[in-house]
mmCIF file of C-alpha atoms in Angstrom:
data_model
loop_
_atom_site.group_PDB
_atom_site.id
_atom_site.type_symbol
_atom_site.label_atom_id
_atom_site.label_comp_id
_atom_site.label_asym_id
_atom_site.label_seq_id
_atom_site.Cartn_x
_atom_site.Cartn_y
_atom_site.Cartn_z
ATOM 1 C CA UNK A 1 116.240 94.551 110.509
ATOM 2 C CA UNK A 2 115.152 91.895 108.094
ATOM 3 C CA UNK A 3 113.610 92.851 104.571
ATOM 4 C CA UNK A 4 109.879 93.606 104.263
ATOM 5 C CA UNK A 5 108.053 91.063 101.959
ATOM 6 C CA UNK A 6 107.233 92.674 99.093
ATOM 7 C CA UNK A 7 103.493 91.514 99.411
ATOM 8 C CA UNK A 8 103.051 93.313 102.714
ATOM 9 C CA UNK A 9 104.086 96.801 101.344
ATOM 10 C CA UNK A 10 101.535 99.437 100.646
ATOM 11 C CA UNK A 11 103.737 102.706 99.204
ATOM 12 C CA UNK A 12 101.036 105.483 98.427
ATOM 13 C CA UNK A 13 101.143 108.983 97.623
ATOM 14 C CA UNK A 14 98.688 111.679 99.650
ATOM 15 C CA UNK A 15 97.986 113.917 97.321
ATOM 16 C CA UNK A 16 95.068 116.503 96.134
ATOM 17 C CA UNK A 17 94.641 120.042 95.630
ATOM 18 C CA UNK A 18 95.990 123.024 98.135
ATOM 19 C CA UNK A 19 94.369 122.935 101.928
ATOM 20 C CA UNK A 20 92.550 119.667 101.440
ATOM 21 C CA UNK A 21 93.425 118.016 104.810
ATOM 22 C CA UNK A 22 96.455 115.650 103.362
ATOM 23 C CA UNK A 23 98.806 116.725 106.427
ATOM 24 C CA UNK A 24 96.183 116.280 108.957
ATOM 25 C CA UNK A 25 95.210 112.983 106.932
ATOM 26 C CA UNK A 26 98.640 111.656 107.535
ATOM 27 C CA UNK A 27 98.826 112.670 111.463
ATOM 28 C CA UNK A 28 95.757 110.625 111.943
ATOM 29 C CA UNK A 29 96.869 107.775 109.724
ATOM 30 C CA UNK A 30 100.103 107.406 111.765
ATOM 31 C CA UNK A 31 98.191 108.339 115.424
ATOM 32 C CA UNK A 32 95.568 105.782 114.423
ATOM 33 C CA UNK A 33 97.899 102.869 113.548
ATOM 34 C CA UNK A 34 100.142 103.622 116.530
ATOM 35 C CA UNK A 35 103.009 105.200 115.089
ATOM 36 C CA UNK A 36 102.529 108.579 117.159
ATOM 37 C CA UNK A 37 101.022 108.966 120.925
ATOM 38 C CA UNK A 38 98.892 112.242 119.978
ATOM 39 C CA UNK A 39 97.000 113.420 117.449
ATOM 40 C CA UNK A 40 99.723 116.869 116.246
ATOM 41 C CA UNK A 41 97.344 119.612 114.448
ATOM 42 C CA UNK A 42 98.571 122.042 111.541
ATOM 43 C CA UNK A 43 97.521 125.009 113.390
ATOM 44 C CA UNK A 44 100.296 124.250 116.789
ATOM 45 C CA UNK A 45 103.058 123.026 114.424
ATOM 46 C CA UNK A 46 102.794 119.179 115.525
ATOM 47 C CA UNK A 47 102.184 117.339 112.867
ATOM 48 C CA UNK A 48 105.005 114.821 111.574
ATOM 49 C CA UNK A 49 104.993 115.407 108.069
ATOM 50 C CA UNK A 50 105.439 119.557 108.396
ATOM 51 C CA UNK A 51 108.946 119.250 110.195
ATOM 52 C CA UNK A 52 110.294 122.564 108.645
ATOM 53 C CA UNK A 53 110.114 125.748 109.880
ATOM 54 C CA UNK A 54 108.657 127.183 106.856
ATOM 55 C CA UNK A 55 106.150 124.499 106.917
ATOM 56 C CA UNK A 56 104.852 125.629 110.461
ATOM 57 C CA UNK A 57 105.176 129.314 109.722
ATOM 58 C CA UNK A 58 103.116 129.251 106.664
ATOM 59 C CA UNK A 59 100.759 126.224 107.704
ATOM 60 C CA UNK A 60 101.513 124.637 104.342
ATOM 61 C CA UNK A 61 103.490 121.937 102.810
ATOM 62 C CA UNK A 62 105.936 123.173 100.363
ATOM 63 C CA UNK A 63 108.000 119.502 100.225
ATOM 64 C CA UNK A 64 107.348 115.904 100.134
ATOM 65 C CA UNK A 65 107.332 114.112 103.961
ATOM 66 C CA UNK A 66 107.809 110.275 104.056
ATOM 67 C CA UNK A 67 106.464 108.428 106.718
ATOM 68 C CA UNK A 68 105.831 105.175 107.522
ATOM 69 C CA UNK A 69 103.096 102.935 109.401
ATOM 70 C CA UNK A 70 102.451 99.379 110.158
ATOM 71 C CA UNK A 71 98.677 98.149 110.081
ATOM 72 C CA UNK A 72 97.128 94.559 110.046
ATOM 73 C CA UNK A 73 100.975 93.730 109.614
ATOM 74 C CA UNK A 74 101.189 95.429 106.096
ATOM 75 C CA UNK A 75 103.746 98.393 105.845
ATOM 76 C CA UNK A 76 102.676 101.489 104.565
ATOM 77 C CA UNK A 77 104.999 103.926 103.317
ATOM 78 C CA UNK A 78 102.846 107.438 103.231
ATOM 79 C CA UNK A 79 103.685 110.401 100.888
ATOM 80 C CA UNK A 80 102.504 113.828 101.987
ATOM 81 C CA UNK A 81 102.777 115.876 98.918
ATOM 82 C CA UNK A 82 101.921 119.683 99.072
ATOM 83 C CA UNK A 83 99.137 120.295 96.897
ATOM 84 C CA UNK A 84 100.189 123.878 95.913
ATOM 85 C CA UNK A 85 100.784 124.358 92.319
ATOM 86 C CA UNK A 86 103.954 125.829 92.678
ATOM 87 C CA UNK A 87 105.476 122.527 94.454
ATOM 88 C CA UNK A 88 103.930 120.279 90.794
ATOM 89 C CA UNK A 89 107.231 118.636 90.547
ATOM 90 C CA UNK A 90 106.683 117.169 93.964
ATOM 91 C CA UNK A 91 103.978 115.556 93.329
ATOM 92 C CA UNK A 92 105.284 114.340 89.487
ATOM 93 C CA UNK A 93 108.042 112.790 91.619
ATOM 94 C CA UNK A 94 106.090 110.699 94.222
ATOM 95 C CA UNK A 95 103.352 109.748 91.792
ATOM 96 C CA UNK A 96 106.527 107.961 90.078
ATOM 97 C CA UNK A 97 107.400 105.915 93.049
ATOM 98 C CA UNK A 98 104.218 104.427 94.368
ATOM 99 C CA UNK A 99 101.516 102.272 92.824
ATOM 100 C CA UNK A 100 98.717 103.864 94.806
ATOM 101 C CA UNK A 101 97.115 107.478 95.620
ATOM 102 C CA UNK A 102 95.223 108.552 98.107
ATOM 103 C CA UNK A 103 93.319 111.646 96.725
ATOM 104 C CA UNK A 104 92.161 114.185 99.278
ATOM 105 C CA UNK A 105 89.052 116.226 98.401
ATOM 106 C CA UNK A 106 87.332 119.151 100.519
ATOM 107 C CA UNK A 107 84.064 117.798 101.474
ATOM 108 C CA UNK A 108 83.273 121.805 101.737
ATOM 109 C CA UNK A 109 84.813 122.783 97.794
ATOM 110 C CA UNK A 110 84.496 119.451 96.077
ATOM 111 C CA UNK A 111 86.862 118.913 93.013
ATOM 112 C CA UNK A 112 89.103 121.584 92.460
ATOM 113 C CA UNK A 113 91.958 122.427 90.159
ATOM 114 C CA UNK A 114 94.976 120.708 91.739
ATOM 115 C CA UNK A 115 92.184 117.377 92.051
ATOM 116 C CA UNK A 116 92.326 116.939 87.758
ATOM 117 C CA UNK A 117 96.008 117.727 87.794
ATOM 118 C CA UNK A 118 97.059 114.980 90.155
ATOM 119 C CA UNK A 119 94.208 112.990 88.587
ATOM 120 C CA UNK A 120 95.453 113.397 85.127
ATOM 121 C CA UNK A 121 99.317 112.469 86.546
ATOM 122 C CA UNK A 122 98.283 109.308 88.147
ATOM 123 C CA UNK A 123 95.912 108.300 84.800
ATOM 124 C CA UNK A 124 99.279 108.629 82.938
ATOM 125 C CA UNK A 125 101.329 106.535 85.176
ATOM 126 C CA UNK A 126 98.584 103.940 85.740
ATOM 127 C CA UNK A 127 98.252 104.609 89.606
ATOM 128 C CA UNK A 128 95.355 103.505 91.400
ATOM 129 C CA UNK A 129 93.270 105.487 93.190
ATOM 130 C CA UNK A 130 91.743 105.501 96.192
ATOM 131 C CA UNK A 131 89.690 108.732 96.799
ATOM 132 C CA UNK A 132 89.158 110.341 100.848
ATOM 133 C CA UNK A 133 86.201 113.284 101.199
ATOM 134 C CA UNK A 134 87.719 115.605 104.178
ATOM 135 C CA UNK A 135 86.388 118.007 106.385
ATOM 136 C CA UNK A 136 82.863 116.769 106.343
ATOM 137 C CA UNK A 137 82.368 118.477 109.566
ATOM 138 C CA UNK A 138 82.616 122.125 108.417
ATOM 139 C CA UNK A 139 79.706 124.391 107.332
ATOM 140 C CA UNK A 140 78.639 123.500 103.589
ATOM 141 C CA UNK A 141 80.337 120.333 103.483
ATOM 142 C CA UNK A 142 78.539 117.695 101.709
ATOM 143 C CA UNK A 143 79.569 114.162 100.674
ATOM 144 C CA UNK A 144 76.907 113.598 98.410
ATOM 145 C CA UNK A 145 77.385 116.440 96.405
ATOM 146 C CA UNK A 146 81.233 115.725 96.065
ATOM 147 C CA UNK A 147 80.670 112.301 95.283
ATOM 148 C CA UNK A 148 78.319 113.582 92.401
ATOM 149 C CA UNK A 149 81.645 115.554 91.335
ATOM 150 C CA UNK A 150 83.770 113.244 91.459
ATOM 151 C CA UNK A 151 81.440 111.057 89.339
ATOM 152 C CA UNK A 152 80.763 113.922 86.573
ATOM 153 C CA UNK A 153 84.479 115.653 86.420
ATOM 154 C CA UNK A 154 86.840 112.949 87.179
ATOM 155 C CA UNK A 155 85.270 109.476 86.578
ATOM 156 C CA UNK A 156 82.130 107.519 87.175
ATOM 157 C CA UNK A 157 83.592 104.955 88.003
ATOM 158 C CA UNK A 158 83.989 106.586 91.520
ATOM 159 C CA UNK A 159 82.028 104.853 93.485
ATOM 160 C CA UNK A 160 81.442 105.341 97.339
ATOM 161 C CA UNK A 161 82.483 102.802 99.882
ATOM 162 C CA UNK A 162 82.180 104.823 103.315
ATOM 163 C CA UNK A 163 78.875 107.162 103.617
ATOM 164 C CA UNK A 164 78.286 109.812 106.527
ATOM 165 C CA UNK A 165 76.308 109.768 109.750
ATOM 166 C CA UNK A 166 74.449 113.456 109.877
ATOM 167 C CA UNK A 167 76.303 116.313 107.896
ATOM 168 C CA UNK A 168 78.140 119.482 108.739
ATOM 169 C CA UNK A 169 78.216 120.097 112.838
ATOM 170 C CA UNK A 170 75.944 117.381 113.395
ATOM 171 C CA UNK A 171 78.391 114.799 111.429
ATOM 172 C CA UNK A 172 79.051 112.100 114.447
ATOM 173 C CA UNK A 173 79.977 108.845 112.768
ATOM 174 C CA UNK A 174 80.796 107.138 109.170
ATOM 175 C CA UNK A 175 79.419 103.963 107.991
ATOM 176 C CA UNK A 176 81.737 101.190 106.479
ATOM 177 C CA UNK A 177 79.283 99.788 103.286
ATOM 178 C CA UNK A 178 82.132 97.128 102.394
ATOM 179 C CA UNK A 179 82.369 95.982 105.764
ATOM 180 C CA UNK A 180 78.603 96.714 106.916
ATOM 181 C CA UNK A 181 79.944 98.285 110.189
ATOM 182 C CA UNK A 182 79.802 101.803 111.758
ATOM 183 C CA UNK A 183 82.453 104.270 113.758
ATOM 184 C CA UNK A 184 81.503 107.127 115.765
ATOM 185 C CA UNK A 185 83.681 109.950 115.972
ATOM 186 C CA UNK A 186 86.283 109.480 118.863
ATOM 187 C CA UNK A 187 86.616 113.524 118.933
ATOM 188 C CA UNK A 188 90.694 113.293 118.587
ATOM 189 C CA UNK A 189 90.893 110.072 120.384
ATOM 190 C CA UNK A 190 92.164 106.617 119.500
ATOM 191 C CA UNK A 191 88.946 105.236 116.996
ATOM 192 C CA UNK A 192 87.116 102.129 118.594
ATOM 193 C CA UNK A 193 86.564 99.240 117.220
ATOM 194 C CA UNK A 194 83.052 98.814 114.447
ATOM 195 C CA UNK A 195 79.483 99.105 115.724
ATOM 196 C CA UNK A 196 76.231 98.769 114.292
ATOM 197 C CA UNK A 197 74.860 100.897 111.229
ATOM 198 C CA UNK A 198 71.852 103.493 113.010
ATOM 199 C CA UNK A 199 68.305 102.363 112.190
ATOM 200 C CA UNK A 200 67.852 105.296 110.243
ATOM 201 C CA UNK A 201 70.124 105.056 107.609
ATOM 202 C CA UNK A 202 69.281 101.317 106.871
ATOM 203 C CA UNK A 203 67.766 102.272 103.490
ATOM 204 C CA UNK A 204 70.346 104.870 102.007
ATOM 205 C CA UNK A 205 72.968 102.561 103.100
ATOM 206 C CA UNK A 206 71.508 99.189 101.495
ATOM 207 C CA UNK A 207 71.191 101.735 98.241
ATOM 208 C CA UNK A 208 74.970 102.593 98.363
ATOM 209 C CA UNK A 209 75.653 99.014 99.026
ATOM 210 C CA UNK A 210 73.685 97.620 95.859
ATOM 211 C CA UNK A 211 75.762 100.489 93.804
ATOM 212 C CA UNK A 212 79.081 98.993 95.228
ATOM 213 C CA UNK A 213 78.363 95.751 94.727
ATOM 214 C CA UNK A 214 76.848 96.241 91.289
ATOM 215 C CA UNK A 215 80.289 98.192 90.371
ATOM 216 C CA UNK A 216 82.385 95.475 92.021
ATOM 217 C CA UNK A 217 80.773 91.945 90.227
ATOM 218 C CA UNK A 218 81.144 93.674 86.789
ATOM 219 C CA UNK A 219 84.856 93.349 87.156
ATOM 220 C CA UNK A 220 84.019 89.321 88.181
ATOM 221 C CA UNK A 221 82.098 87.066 86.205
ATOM 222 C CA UNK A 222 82.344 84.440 88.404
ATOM 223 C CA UNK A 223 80.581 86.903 91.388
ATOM 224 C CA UNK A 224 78.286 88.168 88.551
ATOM 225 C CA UNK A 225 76.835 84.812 88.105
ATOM 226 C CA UNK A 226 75.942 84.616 92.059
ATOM 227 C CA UNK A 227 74.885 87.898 92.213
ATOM 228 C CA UNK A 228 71.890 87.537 89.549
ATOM 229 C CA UNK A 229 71.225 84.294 90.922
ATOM 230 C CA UNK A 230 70.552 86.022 94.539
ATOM 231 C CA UNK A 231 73.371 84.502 96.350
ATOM 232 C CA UNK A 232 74.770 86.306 99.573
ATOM 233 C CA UNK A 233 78.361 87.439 98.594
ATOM 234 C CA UNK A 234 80.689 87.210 101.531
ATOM 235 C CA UNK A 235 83.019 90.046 102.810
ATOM 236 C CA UNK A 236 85.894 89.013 102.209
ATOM 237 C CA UNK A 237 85.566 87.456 98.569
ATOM 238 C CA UNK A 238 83.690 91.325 97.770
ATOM 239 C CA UNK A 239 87.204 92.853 98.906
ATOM 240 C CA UNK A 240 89.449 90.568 96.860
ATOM 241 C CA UNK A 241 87.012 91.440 94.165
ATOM 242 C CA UNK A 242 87.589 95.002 94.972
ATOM 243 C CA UNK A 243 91.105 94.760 94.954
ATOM 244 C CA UNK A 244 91.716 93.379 91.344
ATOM 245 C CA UNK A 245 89.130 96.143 90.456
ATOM 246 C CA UNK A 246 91.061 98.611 91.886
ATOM 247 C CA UNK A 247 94.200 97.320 90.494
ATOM 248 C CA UNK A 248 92.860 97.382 87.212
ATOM 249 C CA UNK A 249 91.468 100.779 87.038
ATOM 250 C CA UNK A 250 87.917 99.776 87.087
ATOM 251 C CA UNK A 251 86.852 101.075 90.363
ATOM 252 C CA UNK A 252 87.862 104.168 92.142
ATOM 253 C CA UNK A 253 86.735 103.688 95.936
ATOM 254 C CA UNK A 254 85.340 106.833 97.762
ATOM 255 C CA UNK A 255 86.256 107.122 101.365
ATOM 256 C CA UNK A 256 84.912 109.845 103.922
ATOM 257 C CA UNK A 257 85.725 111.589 107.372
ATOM 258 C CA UNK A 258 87.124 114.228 109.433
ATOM 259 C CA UNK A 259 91.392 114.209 110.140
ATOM 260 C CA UNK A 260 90.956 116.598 112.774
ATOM 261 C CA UNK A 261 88.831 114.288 114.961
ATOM 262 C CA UNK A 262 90.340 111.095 113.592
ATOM 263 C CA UNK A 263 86.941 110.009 112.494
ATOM 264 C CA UNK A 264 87.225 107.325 109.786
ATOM 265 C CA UNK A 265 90.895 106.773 110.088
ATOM 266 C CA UNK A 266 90.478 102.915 110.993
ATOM 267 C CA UNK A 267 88.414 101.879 108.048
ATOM 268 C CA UNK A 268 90.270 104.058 105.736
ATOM 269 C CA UNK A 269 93.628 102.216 106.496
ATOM 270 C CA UNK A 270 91.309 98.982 105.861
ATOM 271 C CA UNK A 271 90.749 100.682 102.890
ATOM 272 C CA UNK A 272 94.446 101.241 101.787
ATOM 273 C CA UNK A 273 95.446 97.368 102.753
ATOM 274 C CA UNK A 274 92.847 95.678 101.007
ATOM 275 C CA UNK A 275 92.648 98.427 97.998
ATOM 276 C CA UNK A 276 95.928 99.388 97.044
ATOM 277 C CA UNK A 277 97.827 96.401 95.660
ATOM 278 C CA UNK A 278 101.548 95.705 96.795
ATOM 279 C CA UNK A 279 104.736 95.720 94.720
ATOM 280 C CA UNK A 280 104.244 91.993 93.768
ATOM 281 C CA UNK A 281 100.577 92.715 92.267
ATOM 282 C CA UNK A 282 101.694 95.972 90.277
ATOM 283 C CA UNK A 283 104.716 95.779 89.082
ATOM 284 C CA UNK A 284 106.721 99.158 88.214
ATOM 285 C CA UNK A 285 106.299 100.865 85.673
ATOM 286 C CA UNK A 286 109.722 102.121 85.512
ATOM 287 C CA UNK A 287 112.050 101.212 82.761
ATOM 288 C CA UNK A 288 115.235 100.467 83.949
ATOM 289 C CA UNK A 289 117.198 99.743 80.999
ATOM 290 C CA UNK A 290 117.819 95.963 81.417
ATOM 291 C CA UNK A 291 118.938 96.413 84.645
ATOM 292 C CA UNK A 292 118.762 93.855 88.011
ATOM 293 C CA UNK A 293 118.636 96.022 90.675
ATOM 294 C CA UNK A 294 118.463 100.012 89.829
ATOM 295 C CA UNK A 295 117.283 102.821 92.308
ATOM 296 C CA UNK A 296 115.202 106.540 91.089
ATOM 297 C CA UNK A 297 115.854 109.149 93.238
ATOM 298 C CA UNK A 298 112.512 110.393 95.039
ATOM 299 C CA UNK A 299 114.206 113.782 95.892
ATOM 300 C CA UNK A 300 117.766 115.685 97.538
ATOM 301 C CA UNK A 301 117.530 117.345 100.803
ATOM 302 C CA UNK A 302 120.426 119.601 101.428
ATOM 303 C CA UNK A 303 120.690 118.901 105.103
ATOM 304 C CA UNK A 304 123.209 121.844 106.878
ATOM 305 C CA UNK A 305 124.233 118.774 109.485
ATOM 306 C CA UNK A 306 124.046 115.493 107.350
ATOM 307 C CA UNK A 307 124.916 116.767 104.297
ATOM 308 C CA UNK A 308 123.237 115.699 100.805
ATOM 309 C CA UNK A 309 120.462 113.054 102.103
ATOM 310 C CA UNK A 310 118.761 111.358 98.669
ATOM 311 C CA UNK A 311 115.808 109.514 99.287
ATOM 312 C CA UNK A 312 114.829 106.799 96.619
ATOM 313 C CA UNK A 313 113.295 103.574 95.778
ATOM 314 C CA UNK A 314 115.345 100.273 94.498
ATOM 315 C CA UNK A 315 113.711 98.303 91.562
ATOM 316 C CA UNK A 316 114.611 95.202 91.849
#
């Protein structure tokens, strides 16, 4: 198999505080993009990333899974860290190896204790963030509110880039404010392809779309300029824009839906291809000593069949 190109990697770390959805994240990342024929579910033991017996016995992570999936022909290498406190070192470990996050927060709790750890981590090591708002489906659950959270405790420079259709039982779609597109929930099915935004929520999503693009052009003189002069922005120049943003630590994207029911999945991997830079646009930060070509050791697995299995990643 030939080398990936650098530029078409995507290596990010799932991570977030205990029971926040990160395995079933991950099963709908890798169902959505093809990887997987079914959509496995934490409480039947199918999901990819909690292989051990443990795992499925205590319907928690309690070790790192790697997985991989391949979407608008960019690799992504996915992380499922367990967001138990008592597994910290897993999570100090992946955060070293990846130069984005995805950061999983209950739509139902909000920002919780294991949120400002990871947080915290990923400030130190200069990882960007992208942050997902799961469960929105569940009783209490309430994007706004968390997005006012993540604003106040973690940064306000969180802003949101997905918003909900209805809330709670009555949740039955997400709308894409980057893209100005819509998904309805495919209920554990494969997601369709974009639709239109609903009538109704024409006004609170222009409102969310002024706060993304106001957030975005300060990073951008050059769209600045446009902007205050009233010019249209395209798409796809407001995503580049987004990207070096993100890059830089200057925007924090907010992404929302429900795992379970693979609602959002599609725009989310969007999301992580056009928000989380590659290899080539954030270089490691890593010291190596000097060295060519050097490789840090992710974790051991004491395998009772293969042996000693390390998993790492080569700096070249």
């Amino acid at each position: 198999m030939p080398a990936q190109e650098p530029g078409k990697i995507r290596n990010v770390a799932v991570v977030g505080h205990r029971g926040t959805g990160k395995t079933s994240l991950v099963e709908a990342l890798l169902f959505q993009a093809g990887e997987t024929n079914r959509l496995g579910a934490i409480e039947q033991g199918t999901t990819v990333s909690d292989w051990d017996d443990d795992e499925r016995k205590r319907q928690m992570s309690i070790s790192s899974a790697l997985c991989h999936a391949t979407w608008h022909e960019r690799k992504l290498n996915l992380i499922d860290v367990p967001g138990d406190p008592s597994f910290q070192g897993e999570a100090r470990a992946a955060l070293r190896v990846v130069e984005g996050a995805l950061v999983a927060v209950s739509g139902v709790m909000g920002v919780e204790g294991g949120t400002g750890r990871v947080w915290k981590r990923a400030d130190e090591l200069d990882v960007v963030r992208v942050v997902v708002v799961t469960m929105l489906d569940r009783e209490r659950a309430d994007f706004f509110r968390v997005l006012g959270q993540l604003q106040a405790q973690l940064s306000p420079k969180c802003i949101a880039v997905h918003l909900p259709i209805g809330s709670e039982h009555e949740l039955t779609g997400i709308v894409d404010v980057l893209h100005m597109t819509a998904y309805t929930s495919p209920e554990g099915g494969k997601e369709a392809g974009p639709g239109p935004i609903p009538d109704e929520l024409e006004s609170v999503v222009a409102e969310y779309r002024e706060k993304l693009l106001d957030a975005v052009v300060e990073t951008d003189e050059d769209l600045m300029e446009r902007y205050l002069d009233g010019q249209e922005l395209g798409v796809e120049e407001v995503a580049k824009a987004l990207k070096t943003a993100v890059t830089r630590g200057e925007v924090f994207p907010v992404a929302c839906g429900v795992s379970t029911k693979n609602l959002g999945t599609a725009a989310l991997l969007d999301l992580i291809v056009e928000g989380v830079p590659s290899p080539n646009r954030k270089p490691s930060s890593i010291d190596v000593g000097g060295a060519g070509v050097a490789a840090f050791v992710l974790k051991t697995i004491a395998d009772p069949f293969a042996g000693r299995i390390n998993i790492f990643r080569v700096l070249a």
